Short mmCIF file of C-alpha atoms in Angstrom, two decimals:
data_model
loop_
_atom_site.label_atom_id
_atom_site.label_comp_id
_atom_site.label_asym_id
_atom_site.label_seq_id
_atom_site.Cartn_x
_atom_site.Cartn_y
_atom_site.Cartn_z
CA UNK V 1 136.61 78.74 -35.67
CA UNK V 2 135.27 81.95 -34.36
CA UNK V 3 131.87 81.26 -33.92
CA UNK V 4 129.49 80.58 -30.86
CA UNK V 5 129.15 76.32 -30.55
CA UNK V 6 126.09 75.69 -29.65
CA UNK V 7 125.76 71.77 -29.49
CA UNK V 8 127.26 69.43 -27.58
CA UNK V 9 129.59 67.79 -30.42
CA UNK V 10 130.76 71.77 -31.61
CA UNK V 11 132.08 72.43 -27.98
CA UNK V 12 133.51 69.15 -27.40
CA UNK V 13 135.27 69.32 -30.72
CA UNK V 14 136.32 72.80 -30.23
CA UNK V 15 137.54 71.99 -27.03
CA UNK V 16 139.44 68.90 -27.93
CA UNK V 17 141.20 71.32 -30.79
CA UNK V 18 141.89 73.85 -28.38
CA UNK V 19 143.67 70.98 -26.00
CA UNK V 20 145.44 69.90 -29.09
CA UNK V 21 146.71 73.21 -29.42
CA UNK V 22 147.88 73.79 -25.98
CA UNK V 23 149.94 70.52 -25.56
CA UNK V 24 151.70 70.95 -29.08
CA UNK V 25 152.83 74.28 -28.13
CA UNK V 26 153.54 73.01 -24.31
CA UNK V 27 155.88 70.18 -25.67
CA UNK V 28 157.24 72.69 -28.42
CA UNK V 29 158.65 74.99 -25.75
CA UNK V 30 159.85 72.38 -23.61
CA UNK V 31 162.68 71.37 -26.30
CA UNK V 32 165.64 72.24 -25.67
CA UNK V 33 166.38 73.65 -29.32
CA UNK V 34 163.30 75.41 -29.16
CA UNK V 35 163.06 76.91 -25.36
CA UNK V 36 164.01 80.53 -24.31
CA UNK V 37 162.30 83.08 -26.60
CA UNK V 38 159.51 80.48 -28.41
CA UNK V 39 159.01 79.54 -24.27
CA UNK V 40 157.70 83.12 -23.65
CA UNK V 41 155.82 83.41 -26.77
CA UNK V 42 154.05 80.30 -25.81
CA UNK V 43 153.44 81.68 -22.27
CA UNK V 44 152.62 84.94 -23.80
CA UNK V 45 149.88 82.99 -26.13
CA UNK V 46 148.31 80.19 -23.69
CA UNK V 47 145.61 83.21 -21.81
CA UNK V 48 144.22 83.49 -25.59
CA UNK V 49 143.28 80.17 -26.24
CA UNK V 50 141.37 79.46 -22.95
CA UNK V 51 139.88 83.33 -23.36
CA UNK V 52 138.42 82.07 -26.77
CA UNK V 53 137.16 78.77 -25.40
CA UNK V 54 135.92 80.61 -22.80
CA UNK V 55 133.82 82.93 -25.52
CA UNK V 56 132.86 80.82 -28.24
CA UNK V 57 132.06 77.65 -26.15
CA UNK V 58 129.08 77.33 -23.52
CA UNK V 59 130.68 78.07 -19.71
CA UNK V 60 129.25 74.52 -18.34
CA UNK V 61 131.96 72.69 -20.06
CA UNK V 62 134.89 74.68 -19.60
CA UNK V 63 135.75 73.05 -16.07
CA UNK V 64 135.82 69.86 -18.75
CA UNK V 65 137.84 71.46 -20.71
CA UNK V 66 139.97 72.93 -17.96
CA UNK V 67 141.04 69.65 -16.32
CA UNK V 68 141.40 67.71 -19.84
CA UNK V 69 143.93 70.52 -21.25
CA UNK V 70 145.82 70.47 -17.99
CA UNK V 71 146.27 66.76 -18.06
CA UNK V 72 146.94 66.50 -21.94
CA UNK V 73 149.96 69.17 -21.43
CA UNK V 74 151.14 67.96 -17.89
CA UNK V 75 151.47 64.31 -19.42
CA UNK V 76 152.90 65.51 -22.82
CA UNK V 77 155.41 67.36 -20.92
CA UNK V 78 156.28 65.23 -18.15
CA UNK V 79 159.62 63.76 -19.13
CA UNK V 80 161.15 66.85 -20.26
CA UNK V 81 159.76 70.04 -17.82
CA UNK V 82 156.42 68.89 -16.00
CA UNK V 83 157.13 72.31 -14.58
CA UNK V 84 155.80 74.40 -17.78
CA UNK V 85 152.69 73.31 -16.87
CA UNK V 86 152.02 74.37 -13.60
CA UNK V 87 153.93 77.43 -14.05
CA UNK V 88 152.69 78.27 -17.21
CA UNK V 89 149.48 76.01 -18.58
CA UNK V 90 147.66 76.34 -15.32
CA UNK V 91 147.29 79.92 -14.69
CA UNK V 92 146.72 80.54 -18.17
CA UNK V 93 143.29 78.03 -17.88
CA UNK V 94 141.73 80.39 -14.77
CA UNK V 95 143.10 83.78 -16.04
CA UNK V 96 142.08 83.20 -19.74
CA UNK V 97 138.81 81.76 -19.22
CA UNK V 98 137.95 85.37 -16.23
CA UNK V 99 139.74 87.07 -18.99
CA UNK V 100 136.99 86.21 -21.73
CA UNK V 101 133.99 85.75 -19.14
CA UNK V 102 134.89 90.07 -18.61
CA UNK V 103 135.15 91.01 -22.02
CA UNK V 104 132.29 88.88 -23.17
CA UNK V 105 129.89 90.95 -20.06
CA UNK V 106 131.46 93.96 -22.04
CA UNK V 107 133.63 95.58 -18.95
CA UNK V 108 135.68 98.14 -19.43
CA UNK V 109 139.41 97.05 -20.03
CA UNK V 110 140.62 98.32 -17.13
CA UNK V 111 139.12 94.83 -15.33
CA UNK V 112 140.35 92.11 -17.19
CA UNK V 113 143.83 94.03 -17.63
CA UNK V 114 144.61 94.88 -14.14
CA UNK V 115 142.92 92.09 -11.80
CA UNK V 116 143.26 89.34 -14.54
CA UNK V 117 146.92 90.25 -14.92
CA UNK V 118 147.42 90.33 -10.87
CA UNK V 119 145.86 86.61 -10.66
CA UNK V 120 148.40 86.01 -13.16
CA UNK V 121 151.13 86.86 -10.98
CA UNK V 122 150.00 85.62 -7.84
CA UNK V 123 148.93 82.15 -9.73
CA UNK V 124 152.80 82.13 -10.83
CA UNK V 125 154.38 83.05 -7.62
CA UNK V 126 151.73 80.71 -5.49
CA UNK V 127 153.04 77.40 -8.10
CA UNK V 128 157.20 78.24 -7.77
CA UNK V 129 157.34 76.59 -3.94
CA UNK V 130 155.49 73.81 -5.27
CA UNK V 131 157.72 73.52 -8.38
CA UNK V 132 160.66 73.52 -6.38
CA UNK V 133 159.27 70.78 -4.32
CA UNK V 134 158.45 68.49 -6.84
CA UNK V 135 161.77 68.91 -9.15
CA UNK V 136 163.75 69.75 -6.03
CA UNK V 137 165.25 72.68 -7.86
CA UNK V 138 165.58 76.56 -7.48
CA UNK V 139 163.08 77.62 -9.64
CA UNK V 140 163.60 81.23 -8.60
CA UNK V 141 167.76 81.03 -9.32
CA UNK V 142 166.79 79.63 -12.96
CA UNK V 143 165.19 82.41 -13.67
CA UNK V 144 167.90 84.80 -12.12
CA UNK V 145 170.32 83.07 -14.80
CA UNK V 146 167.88 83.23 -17.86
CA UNK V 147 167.56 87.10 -16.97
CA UNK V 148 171.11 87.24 -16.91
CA UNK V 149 170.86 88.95 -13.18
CA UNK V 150 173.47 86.04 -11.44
CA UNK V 151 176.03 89.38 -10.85
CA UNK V 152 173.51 91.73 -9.17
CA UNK V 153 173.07 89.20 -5.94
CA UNK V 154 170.43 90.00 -3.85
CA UNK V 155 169.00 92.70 -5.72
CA UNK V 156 168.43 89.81 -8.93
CA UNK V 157 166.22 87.92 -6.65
CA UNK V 158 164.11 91.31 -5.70
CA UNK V 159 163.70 92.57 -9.44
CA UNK V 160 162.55 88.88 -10.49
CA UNK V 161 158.39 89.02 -8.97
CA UNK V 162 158.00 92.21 -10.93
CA UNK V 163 159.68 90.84 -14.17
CA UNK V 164 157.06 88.54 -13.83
CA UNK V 165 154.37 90.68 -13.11
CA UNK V 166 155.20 92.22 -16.27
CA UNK V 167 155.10 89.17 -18.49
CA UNK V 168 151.65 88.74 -16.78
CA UNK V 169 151.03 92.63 -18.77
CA UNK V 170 152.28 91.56 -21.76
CA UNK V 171 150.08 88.19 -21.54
CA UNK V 172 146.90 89.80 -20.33
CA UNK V 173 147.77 92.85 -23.33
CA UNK V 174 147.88 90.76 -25.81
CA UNK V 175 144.89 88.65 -24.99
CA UNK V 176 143.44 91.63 -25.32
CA UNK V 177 144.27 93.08 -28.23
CA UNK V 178 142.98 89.34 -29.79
CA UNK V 179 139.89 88.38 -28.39
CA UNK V 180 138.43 92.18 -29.11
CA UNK V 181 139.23 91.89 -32.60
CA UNK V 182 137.32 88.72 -32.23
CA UNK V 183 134.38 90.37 -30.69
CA UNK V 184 134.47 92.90 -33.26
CA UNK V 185 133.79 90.41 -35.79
CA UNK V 186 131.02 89.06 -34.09
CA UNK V 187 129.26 91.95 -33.33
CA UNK V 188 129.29 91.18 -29.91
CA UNK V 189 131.34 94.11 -28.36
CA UNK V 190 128.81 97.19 -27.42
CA UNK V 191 129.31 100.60 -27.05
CA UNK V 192 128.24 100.97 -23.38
CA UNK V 193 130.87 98.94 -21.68
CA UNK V 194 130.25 98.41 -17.74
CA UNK V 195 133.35 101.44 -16.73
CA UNK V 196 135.20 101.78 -13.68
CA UNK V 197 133.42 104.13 -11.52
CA UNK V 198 135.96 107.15 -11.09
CA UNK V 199 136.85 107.61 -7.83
CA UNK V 200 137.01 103.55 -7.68
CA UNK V 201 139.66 104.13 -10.28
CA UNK V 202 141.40 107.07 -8.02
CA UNK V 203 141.10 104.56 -4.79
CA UNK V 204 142.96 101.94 -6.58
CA UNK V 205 145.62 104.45 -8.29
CA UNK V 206 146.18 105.96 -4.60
CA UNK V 207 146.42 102.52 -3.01
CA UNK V 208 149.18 101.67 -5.61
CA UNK V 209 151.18 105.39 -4.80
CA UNK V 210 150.96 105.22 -1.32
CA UNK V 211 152.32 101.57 -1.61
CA UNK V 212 155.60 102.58 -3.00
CA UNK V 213 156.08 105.31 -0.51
CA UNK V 214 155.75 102.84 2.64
CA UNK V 215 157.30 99.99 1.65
CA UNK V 216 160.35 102.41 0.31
CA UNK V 217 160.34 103.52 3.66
CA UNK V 218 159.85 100.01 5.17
CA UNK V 219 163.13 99.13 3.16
CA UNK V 220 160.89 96.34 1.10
CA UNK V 221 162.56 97.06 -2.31
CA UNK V 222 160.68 94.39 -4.13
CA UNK V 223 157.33 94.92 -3.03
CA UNK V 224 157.78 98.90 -3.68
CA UNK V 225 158.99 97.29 -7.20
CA UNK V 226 156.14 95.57 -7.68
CA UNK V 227 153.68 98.84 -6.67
CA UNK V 228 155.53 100.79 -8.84
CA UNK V 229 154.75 98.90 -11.98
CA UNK V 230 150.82 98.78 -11.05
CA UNK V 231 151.36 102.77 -10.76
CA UNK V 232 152.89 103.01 -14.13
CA UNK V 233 150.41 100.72 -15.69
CA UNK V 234 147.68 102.81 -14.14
CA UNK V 235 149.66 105.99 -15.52
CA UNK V 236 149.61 104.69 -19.34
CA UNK V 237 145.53 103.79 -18.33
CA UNK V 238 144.79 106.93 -17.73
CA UNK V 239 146.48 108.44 -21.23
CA UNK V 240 143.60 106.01 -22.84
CA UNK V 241 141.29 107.66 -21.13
CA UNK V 242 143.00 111.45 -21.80
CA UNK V 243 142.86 109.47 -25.98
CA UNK V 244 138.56 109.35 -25.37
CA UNK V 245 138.29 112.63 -23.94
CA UNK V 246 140.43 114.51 -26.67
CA UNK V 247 141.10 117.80 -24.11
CA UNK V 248 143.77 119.13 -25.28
CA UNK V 249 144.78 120.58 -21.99
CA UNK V 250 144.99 117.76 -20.19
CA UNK V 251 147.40 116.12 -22.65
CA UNK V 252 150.05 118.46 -22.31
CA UNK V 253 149.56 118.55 -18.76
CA UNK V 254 149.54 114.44 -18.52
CA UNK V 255 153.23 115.19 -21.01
CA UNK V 256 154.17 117.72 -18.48
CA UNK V 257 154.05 115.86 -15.51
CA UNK V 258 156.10 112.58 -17.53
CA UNK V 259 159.08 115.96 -18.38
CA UNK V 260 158.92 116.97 -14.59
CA UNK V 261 159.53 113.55 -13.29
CA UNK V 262 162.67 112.97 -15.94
CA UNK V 263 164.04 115.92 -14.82
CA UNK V 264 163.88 115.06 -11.17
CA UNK V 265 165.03 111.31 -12.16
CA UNK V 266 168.20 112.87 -13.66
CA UNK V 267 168.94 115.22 -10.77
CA UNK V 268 168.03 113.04 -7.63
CA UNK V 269 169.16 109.13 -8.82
CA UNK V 270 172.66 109.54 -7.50
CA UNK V 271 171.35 110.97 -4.30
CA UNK V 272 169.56 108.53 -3.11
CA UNK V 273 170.78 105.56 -2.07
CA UNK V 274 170.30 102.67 -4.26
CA UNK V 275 168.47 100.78 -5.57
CA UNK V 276 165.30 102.99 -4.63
CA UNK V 277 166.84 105.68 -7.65
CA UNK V 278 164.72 104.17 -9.85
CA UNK V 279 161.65 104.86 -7.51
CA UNK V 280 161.79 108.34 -8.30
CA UNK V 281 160.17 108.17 -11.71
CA UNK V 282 157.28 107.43 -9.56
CA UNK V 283 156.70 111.34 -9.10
CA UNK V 284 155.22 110.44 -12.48
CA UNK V 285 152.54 108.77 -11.60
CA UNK V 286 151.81 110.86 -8.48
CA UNK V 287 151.51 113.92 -10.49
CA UNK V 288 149.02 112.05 -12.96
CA UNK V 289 147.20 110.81 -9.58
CA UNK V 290 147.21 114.53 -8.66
CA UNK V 291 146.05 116.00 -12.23
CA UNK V 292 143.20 113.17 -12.44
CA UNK V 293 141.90 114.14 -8.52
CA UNK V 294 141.45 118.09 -9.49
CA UNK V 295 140.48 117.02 -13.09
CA UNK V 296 137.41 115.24 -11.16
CA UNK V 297 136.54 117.66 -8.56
CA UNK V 298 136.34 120.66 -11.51
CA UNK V 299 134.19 118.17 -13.40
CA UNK V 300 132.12 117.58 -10.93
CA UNK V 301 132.09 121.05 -9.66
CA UNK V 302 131.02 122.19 -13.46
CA UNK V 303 128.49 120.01 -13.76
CA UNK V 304 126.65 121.81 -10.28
CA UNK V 305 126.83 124.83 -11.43
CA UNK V 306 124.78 123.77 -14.82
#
């Protein structure tokens, strides 16, 4: 199963398993007995099938396999939630197959975790209008009730883009965790992996700070939501870095800056008016932001002075 295919029949049969795969598990979650935590699994799962396809199959017969899949689950599904698949199934098929294409090229992580997991999101929120057009329902409100957020009003409907922002995470986290150990196997992973230059990494990390500070200002709680998450995920990126670099220092500084911005949490989340309280963990990831700027500057002042 974990092998390149390298004729014709191998990739078509692969393929057609794969497919196989992805409609049982479609029409598994779409059963009523079976929906609600098996449903997210399934979601959760779907990125690692096409990522594998996408990796052990030759890339001129993936758009094949890309339409055939979508079909096979869209029709198997049809008379019990055709919307699964466009919610779910389809943005799986594009973000699974970049997904694998990245870590196949050897990239670092950072790439297919971040931008694969934002095309995630904006594949999910793009397909909800369309959803609601075709099933004439509220799409959005159905998730409010799953989530249990019907009694927070307005604020339910603002939280709900970054709970799903953080299922696309979880998806594009565990897809990961998978299809390296499948590398690994194959020898194919290598230790030079094509990094993140940097100060690209800072522009991104600043982009995602200054975000939450002007759209907290703008009022926009869900979009400052939203930034804030990208913030924090680039906060726990930078700790894997910190893990490769072994200083010391900078760990208890990174551990520091986390005890700083609990403390201020604590003192300052009555104060300000809600629901932006829970913004102010965010001095968390601008003191990382901060300790990752001079961190840079001294390296590259160091390495002048050699």
């Amino acid at each position: 199963m974990f092998k390149k295919k390298t004729k014709l029949t191998q990739n078509l049969v692969y393929m057609s398993v794969m497919a196989a795969i992805n409609a049982a598990l479609s029409l598994l979650s779409c059963i009523n007995g079976l929906s609600g935590f098996f449903s997210a699994f399934v979601i959760i799962l779907l990125p690692v099938i096409s990522a594998l396809v996408t990796i052990f199959c030759q890339k001129k017969y993936y758009p094949l396999y890309f339409v055939a899949t979508f079909a096979v689950c869209f029709l198997s599904t049809f008379f019990l939630d055709p919307t699964f698949s466009l919610f779910a199934v389809f943005p799986s098929l594009i973000t699974g197959f970049l997904f694998g294409l990245l870590l196949e090229k050897n990239y670092d992580p950072i790439f297919p975790l971040l931008y694969c997991a934002l095309i995630q999101f904006l594949l999910n929120i793009a397909t909800i209008p369309l959803i609601n057009f075709i099933t004439k329902t509220d799409l959005t409100q159905i998730f409010i009730n799953i989530l249990a957020l019907t009694e927070k009003g307005d604020l339910g409907y603002q939280i709900l883009p970054s709970f799903i922002l953080l299922i696309s995470f979880i998806e594009m986290t565990f897809t990961f965790i998978v299809i390296s150990k499948c590398l690994e196997k194959l020898g194919i992973a290598k230790e030079q992996k094509i990094k993140m230059h940097p100060w690209v990494f800072n522009g991104n990390f600043l982009i995602l700070i200054l975000g939450v500070l002007i759209f907290s200002i703008l009022k926009n709680f869900m979009i400052s939501l939203i930034f804030f998450f990208l913030s924090i995920f680039m906060t726990f990126y930078y700790f894997t870095i910190l893990l490769d670099s072994k200083n010391k220092v900078a760990f208890i500084i990174y551990f520091l800056n986390l005890l700083i911005a609990i403390i201020l949490f604590i003192a300052l989340y009555k104060i300000v008016p809600q629901p932006y309280g829970l913004l102010i963990i965010t001095t968390w990831p601008d003191l990382v932001f901060l300790q990752k700027i001079i961190t840079d500057i001294y390296s590259i002042l160091k390495k002048k002075n050699i």
